PDB file of C-alpha atoms and ligand atoms in Angstrom:
ATOM      1  CA  MET A  10      88.524 175.773 138.448  1.00 69.00           C
ATOM      2  CA  ALA A  11      88.168 172.911 141.157  1.00 73.00           C
ATOM      3  CA  SER A  12      85.611 170.737 140.511  1.00 77.00           C
ATOM      4  CA  PRO A  13      82.957 170.246 143.280  1.00 82.00           C
ATOM      5  CA  THR A  14      83.078 167.052 146.034  1.00 88.00           C
ATOM      6  CA  ILE A  15      80.765 165.101 145.547  1.00 96.00           C
ATOM      7  CA  ILE A  16      78.934 163.833 148.680  1.00 98.00           C
ATOM      8  CA  ARG A  17      76.678 160.423 149.753  1.00 98.00           C
ATOM      9  CA  ILE A  18      74.952 160.295 152.989  1.00 98.00           C
ATOM     10  CA  GLY A  19      73.696 156.926 154.071  1.00 98.00           C
ATOM     11  CA  LEU A  20      71.407 155.704 157.150  1.00 98.00           C
ATOM     12  CA  GLY A  21      71.716 152.221 158.707  1.00 98.00           C
ATOM     13  CA  HIS A  22      69.033 150.687 161.205  1.00 98.00           C
ATOM     14  CA  ASP A  23      69.426 147.030 162.638  1.00 98.00           C
ATOM     15  CA  THR A  24      67.373 145.204 165.779  1.00 98.00           C
ATOM     16  CA  HIS A  25      68.138 142.124 167.477  1.00 98.00           C
ATOM     17  CA  ARG A  26      65.860 140.376 169.845  1.00 98.00           C
ATOM     18  CA  LEU A  27      68.076 140.000 173.348  1.00 98.00           C
ATOM     19  CA  GLY A  28      67.517 136.485 174.968  1.00 97.00           C
ATOM     20  CA  PRO A  29      69.563 134.535 177.553  1.00 95.00           C
ATOM     21  CA  GLY A  30      73.599 134.025 177.363  1.00 94.00           C
ATOM     22  CA  THR A  31      76.502 136.096 178.535  1.00 93.00           C
ATOM     23  CA  GLY A  32      78.240 139.071 176.388  1.00 91.00           C
ATOM     24  CA  LEU A  33      77.021 141.499 173.778  1.00 96.00           C
ATOM     25  CA  VAL A  34      78.757 142.079 171.119  1.00 97.00           C
ATOM     26  CA  ILE A  35      78.814 145.740 169.996  1.00 98.00           C
ATOM     27  CA  GLY A  36      80.831 147.377 167.458  1.00 98.00           C
ATOM     28  CA  GLY A  37      83.237 144.386 167.589  1.00 97.00           C
ATOM     29  CA  ILE A  38      83.592 144.397 171.376  1.00 98.00           C
ATOM     30  CA  THR A  39      82.100 141.877 173.355  1.00 97.00           C
ATOM     31  CA  ILE A  40      80.504 143.594 177.158  1.00 97.00           C
ATOM     32  CA  PRO A  41      80.151 141.510 179.726  1.00 95.00           C
ATOM     33  CA  HIS A  42      76.358 141.679 180.094  1.00 97.00           C
ATOM     34  CA  GLU A  43      73.557 138.786 181.147  1.00 96.00           C
ATOM     35  CA  ARG A  44      72.018 138.774 178.420  1.00 96.00           C
ATOM     36  CA  ARG A  45      73.193 138.795 174.368  1.00 96.00           C
ATOM     37  CA  ALA A  46      72.097 139.398 170.938  1.00 96.00           C
ATOM     38  CA  LEU A  47      70.378 136.063 169.124  1.00 95.00           C
ATOM     39  CA  GLY A  48      70.617 136.426 165.352  1.00 91.00           C
ATOM     40  CA  HIS A  49      72.604 134.419 162.634  1.00 85.00           C
ATOM     41  CA  SER A  50      75.933 136.396 162.762  1.00 86.00           C
ATOM     42  CA  ASP A  51      77.508 137.462 165.981  1.00 90.00           C
ATOM     43  CA  ALA A  52      74.734 139.475 166.231  1.00 95.00           C
ATOM     44  CA  ASP A  53      76.639 142.710 166.483  1.00 97.00           C
ATOM     45  CA  VAL A  54      73.870 145.574 166.226  1.00 98.00           C
ATOM     46  CA  LEU A  55      76.249 148.335 165.342  1.00 98.00           C
ATOM     47  CA  LEU A  56      78.084 146.957 162.943  1.00 98.00           C
ATOM     48  CA  HIS A  57      74.853 145.795 160.989  1.00 98.00           C
ATOM     49  CA  ALA A  58      73.824 149.129 161.011  1.00 98.00           C
ATOM     50  CA  ILE A  59      77.218 150.859 159.805  1.00 98.00           C
ATOM     51  CA  THR A  60      77.560 148.353 157.151  1.00 98.00           C
ATOM     52  CA  ASP A  61      73.744 149.420 155.664  1.00 98.00           C
ATOM     53  CA  ALA A  62      74.920 153.031 156.069  1.00 98.00           C
ATOM     54  CA  LEU A  63      78.043 152.892 154.045  1.00 98.00           C
ATOM     55  CA  LEU A  64      76.226 150.576 151.679  1.00 98.00           C
ATOM     56  CA  GLY A  65      73.282 152.784 150.933  1.00 98.00           C
ATOM     57  CA  ALA A  66      75.452 155.500 150.672  1.00 98.00           C
ATOM     58  CA  ALA A  67      76.969 153.981 147.757  1.00 98.00           C
ATOM     59  CA  ALA A  68      73.916 152.451 146.849  1.00 98.00           C
ATOM     60  CA  LEU A  69      75.329 149.054 146.814  1.00 98.00           C
ATOM     61  CA  GLY A  70      72.971 147.107 148.180  1.00 97.00           C
ATOM     62  CA  ASP A  71      72.432 145.986 151.494  1.00 97.00           C
ATOM     63  CA  ILE A  72      73.759 143.812 154.141  1.00 96.00           C
ATOM     64  CA  GLY A  73      71.015 140.882 153.705  1.00 93.00           C
ATOM     65  CA  GLU A  74      71.794 141.208 149.832  1.00 94.00           C
ATOM     66  CA  LEU A  75      75.554 140.753 150.512  1.00 93.00           C
ATOM     67  CA  PHE A  76      75.534 137.913 153.392  1.00 90.00           C
ATOM     68  CA  PRO A  77      72.400 136.271 153.351  1.00 87.00           C
ATOM     69  CA  ASP A  78      71.050 134.165 156.159  1.00 84.00           C
ATOM     70  CA  THR A  79      70.002 131.297 154.350  1.00 87.00           C
ATOM     71  CA  ASP A  80      73.713 131.054 153.706  1.00 86.00           C
ATOM     72  CA  PRO A  81      75.558 128.551 155.719  1.00 86.00           C
ATOM     73  CA  ALA A  82      78.584 130.256 155.775  1.00 83.00           C
ATOM     74  CA  ASN A  83      77.366 133.491 157.490  1.00 82.00           C
ATOM     75  CA  LYS A  84      75.888 131.398 160.434  1.00 84.00           C
ATOM     76  CA  GLY A  85      78.078 132.496 163.829  1.00 79.00           C
ATOM     77  CA  ARG A  86      79.909 135.168 160.964  1.00 85.00           C
ATOM     78  CA  ASP A  87      82.041 138.165 162.482  1.00 93.00           C
ATOM     79  CA  SER A  88      80.187 141.021 161.334  1.00 96.00           C
ATOM     80  CA  ALA A  89      83.888 143.160 161.520  1.00 97.00           C
ATOM     81  CA  GLU A  90      84.382 140.664 158.832  1.00 96.00           C
ATOM     82  CA  MET A  91      81.218 141.747 156.990  1.00 96.00           C
ATOM     83  CA  LEU A  92      81.838 145.197 157.598  1.00 98.00           C
ATOM     84  CA  ARG A  93      85.245 145.176 155.752  1.00 98.00           C
ATOM     85  CA  LEU A  94      84.395 143.406 152.986  1.00 97.00           C
ATOM     86  CA  ALA A  95      81.627 146.088 152.539  1.00 97.00           C
ATOM     87  CA  ALA A  96      84.099 149.055 153.251  1.00 98.00           C
ATOM     88  CA  ASP A  97      86.073 147.382 150.314  1.00 98.00           C
ATOM     89  CA  ARG A  98      83.623 147.461 147.810  1.00 97.00           C
ATOM     90  CA  VAL A  99      82.913 150.639 148.781  1.00 98.00           C
ATOM     91  CA  ALA A 100      86.178 152.241 148.502  1.00 98.00           C
ATOM     92  CA  ALA A 101      86.774 150.006 144.785  1.00 97.00           C
ATOM     93  CA  ALA A 102      83.393 152.090 144.006  1.00 97.00           C
ATOM     94  CA  GLY A 103      85.327 155.212 144.201  1.00 97.00           C
ATOM     95  CA  TRP A 104      84.343 156.624 147.611  1.00 98.00           C
ATOM     96  CA  ARG A 105      85.867 157.963 150.909  1.00 98.00           C
ATOM     97  CA  VAL A 106      84.814 157.770 154.292  1.00 98.00           C
ATOM     98  CA  VAL A 107      84.087 161.404 155.631  1.00 98.00           C
ATOM     99  CA  ASN A 108      82.800 160.074 158.714  1.00 98.00           C
ATOM    100  CA  LEU A 109      79.857 158.650 161.205  1.00 98.00           C
ATOM    101  CA  ASP A 110      77.620 159.016 163.998  1.00 98.00           C
ATOM    102  CA  CYS A 111      76.171 156.129 165.382  1.00 99.00           C
ATOM    103  CA  VAL A 112      73.629 155.422 168.254  1.00 98.00           C
ATOM    104  CA  ILE A 113      72.986 152.314 170.380  1.00 98.00           C
ATOM    105  CA  PHE A 114      69.189 151.930 171.946  1.00 98.00           C
ATOM    106  CA  ALA A 115      69.501 149.603 174.503  1.00 98.00           C
ATOM    107  CA  GLN A 116      67.971 149.867 178.153  1.00 98.00           C
ATOM    108  CA  ARG A 117      71.081 148.498 179.681  1.00 97.00           C
ATOM    109  CA  PRO A 118      74.078 148.003 179.755  1.00 97.00           C
ATOM    110  CA  LYS A 119      75.575 151.480 180.169  1.00 98.00           C
ATOM    111  CA  ILE A 120      77.513 152.028 176.669  1.00 98.00           C
ATOM    112  CA  LEU A 121      79.308 155.110 177.515  1.00 98.00           C
ATOM    113  CA  PRO A 122      82.009 153.125 179.281  1.00 98.00           C
ATOM    114  CA  HIS A 123      82.814 151.107 176.650  1.00 98.00           C
ATOM    115  CA  ARG A 124      82.941 153.674 174.252  1.00 98.00           C
ATOM    116  CA  PRO A 125      86.623 154.298 173.888  1.00 98.00           C
ATOM    117  CA  ARG A 126      87.034 150.589 172.893  1.00 98.00           C
ATOM    118  CA  ILE A 127      84.136 150.862 170.271  1.00 98.00           C
ATOM    119  CA  LEU A 128      85.136 153.717 168.772  1.00 98.00           C
ATOM    120  CA  SER A 129      88.966 152.482 168.303  1.00 98.00           C
ATOM    121  CA  ARG A 130      87.591 149.336 166.975  1.00 98.00           C
ATOM    122  CA  ILE A 131      85.366 150.811 164.436  1.00 98.00           C
ATOM    123  CA  ALA A 132      88.067 153.351 163.312  1.00 98.00           C
ATOM    124  CA  GLU A 133      90.490 150.462 162.713  1.00 98.00           C
ATOM    125  CA  ILE A 134      88.262 147.819 160.833  1.00 98.00           C
ATOM    126  CA  LEU A 135      87.636 150.875 158.612  1.00 98.00           C
ATOM    127  CA  GLU A 136      91.079 152.456 158.505  1.00 98.00           C
ATOM    128  CA  ILE A 137      89.839 155.558 159.105  1.00 98.00           C
ATOM    129  CA  ASP A 138      90.636 158.732 161.706  1.00 98.00           C
ATOM    130  CA  LEU A 139      89.512 158.254 165.157  1.00 98.00           C
ATOM    131  CA  ALA A 140      88.159 161.795 164.920  1.00 98.00           C
ATOM    132  CA  ALA A 141      85.874 160.611 162.318  1.00 98.00           C
ATOM    133  CA  VAL A 142      83.646 158.075 164.198  1.00 98.00           C
ATOM    134  CA  TRP A 143      80.774 158.954 167.112  1.00 98.00           C
ATOM    135  CA  LEU A 144      78.604 156.909 169.356  1.00 98.00           C
ATOM    136  CA  LYS A 145      76.299 157.757 171.694  1.00 98.00           C
ATOM    137  CA  ALA A 146      73.527 155.624 173.461  1.00 98.00           C
ATOM    138  CA  LYS A 147      69.719 156.216 174.110  1.00 98.00           C
ATOM    139  CA  THR A 148      67.530 153.695 176.640  1.00 98.00           C
ATOM    140  CA  GLY A 149      64.458 152.698 175.836  1.00 98.00           C
ATOM    141  CA  GLU A 150      63.161 155.029 179.190  1.00 98.00           C
ATOM    142  CA  GLY A 151      62.182 151.394 180.256  1.00 98.00           C
ATOM    143  CA  VAL A 152      59.276 151.409 177.384  1.00 98.00           C
ATOM    144  CA  GLY A 153      59.154 149.630 174.287  1.00 98.00           C
ATOM    145  CA  SER A 154      61.003 146.476 173.908  1.00 98.00           C
ATOM    146  CA  ILE A 155      64.049 148.552 174.148  1.00 98.00           C
ATOM    147  CA  GLY A 156      62.740 149.553 177.576  1.00 98.00           C
ATOM    148  CA  THR A 157      61.747 146.060 178.739  1.00 98.00           C
ATOM    149  CA  GLU A 158      65.305 145.073 177.425  1.00 98.00           C
ATOM    150  CA  ASP A 159      64.001 142.310 174.814  1.00 98.00           C
ATOM    151  CA  ALA A 160      65.588 143.880 171.774  1.00 98.00           C
ATOM    152  CA  ILE A 161      68.514 146.452 171.126  1.00 98.00           C
ATOM    153  CA  ALA A 162      68.841 148.571 168.236  1.00 98.00           C
ATOM    154  CA  ALA A 163      71.470 150.785 166.494  1.00 98.00           C
ATOM    155  CA  GLU A 164      71.656 153.481 163.785  1.00 98.00           C
ATOM    156  CA  CYS A 165      74.288 155.032 161.348  1.00 99.00           C
ATOM    157  CA  VAL A 166      74.327 157.837 159.151  1.00 99.00           C
ATOM    158  CA  VAL A 167      77.663 157.900 157.562  1.00 98.00           C
ATOM    159  CA  LEU A 168      79.017 160.748 154.796  1.00 98.00           C
ATOM    160  CA  LEU A 169      81.273 159.684 152.187  1.00 98.00           C
ATOM    161  CA  GLU A 170      83.170 161.487 149.502  1.00 98.00           C
ATOM    162  CA  ARG A 171      84.029 161.045 145.856  1.00 97.00           C
ATOM    163  CA  ILE A 172      87.773 160.166 145.533  1.00 93.00           C
ATOM    164  CA  GLU A 173      89.284 162.669 143.603  1.00 78.00           C
ATOM    165  CA  HIS A 174      91.635 160.928 140.642  1.00 72.00           C
ATOM    166  CA  ALA A 175      94.742 163.231 139.561  1.00 51.00           C
TER     167      ALA A 175
HETATM  168  O1  CDP B  15      68.643 161.684 179.301  1.00 74.72           O
HETATM  169  P1  CDP B  15      68.157 160.978 177.938  1.00 74.72           P
HETATM  170  O2  CDP B  15      66.827 160.574 178.129  1.00 74.72           O
HETATM  171  O3  CDP B  15      68.123 161.825 176.796  1.00 74.72           O
HETATM  172  O4  CDP B  15      69.002 159.895 177.973  1.00 74.72           O
HETATM  173  P2  CDP B  15      68.637 158.661 178.265  1.00 74.72           P
HETATM  174  O5  CDP B  15      68.608 157.092 177.415  1.00 74.72           O
HETATM  175  O6  CDP B  15      68.069 158.478 179.575  1.00 74.72           O
HETATM  176  O7  CDP B  15      70.499 157.732 178.869  1.00 74.72           O
HETATM  177  C1  CDP B  15      71.034 159.047 179.873  1.00 74.72           C
HETATM  178  C2  CDP B  15      72.217 158.550 179.308  1.00 74.72           C
HETATM  179  O8  CDP B  15      73.046 157.534 179.425  1.00 74.72           O
HETATM  180  C3  CDP B  15      73.108 159.162 177.822  1.00 74.72           C
HETATM  181  O9  CDP B  15      73.160 159.983 177.420  1.00 74.72           O
HETATM  182  C4  CDP B  15      73.921 157.912 177.618  1.00 74.72           C
HETATM  183  O10 CDP B  15      74.876 158.763 177.625  1.00 74.72           O
HETATM  184  C5  CDP B  15      73.911 157.116 178.608  1.00 74.72           C
HETATM  185  N1  CDP B  15      73.715 155.815 177.991  1.00 74.72           N
HETATM  186  C6  CDP B  15      74.544 154.612 178.099  1.00 74.72           C
HETATM  187  O11 CDP B  15      75.921 154.735 178.660  1.00 74.72           O
HETATM  188  N2  CDP B  15      73.728 153.410 177.845  1.00 74.72           N
HETATM  189  C7  CDP B  15      72.945 153.165 177.845  1.00 74.72           C
HETATM  190  N3  CDP B  15      72.524 151.726 177.135  1.00 74.72           N
HETATM  191  C8  CDP B  15      72.307 153.865 177.633  1.00 74.72           C
HETATM  192  C9  CDP B  15      72.444 155.239 177.594  1.00 74.72           C
HETATM  193 ZN1   ZN B  16      72.154 142.314 162.976  1.00 74.72          ZN
END
């Protein structure tokens, strides 16, 4: 009898302040915008949420444990590289990504026009099928720190399955 598939779900959430500057890094691409996300690394809120979702599903810690913001090596760091390193650990622990689904919370800019490039980039970083990644966007309806454009946030859920060994 075939053994049951072992699956794990993971949840990631991240928030960054928005401040003066141009170019918003989201999902591994830079979107033209008159404000940018502030942070120790490149402040890619979406890749940070995905990284935490993956690590959480595999019970392997979180992004702050792997890449402490007290370490100068992580200053201005490419979040795609951090996600890749986290994904390598998850794979080494015997897990494969089934799919992930994400939400960006931003009053502006419009995310949907950039969605195809973001999805491609995430699939490329994680070396998974394009069809296994999805992204939605929501405004803050003009209220709260999202609505006033003081902050941007992202959430991600990921499903992992145990890699079968023959
Ligand atoms: O209509 P609803 O209140 O559910 O959503 P909304 O926050 O008003 O956003 C309307 C639509 O705009 C969403 O369905 C997204 O597809 C899109 N959107 C976007 O492209 N970029 C954002 N930063 C926010 C929303
Ligand atoms: Zn972050």
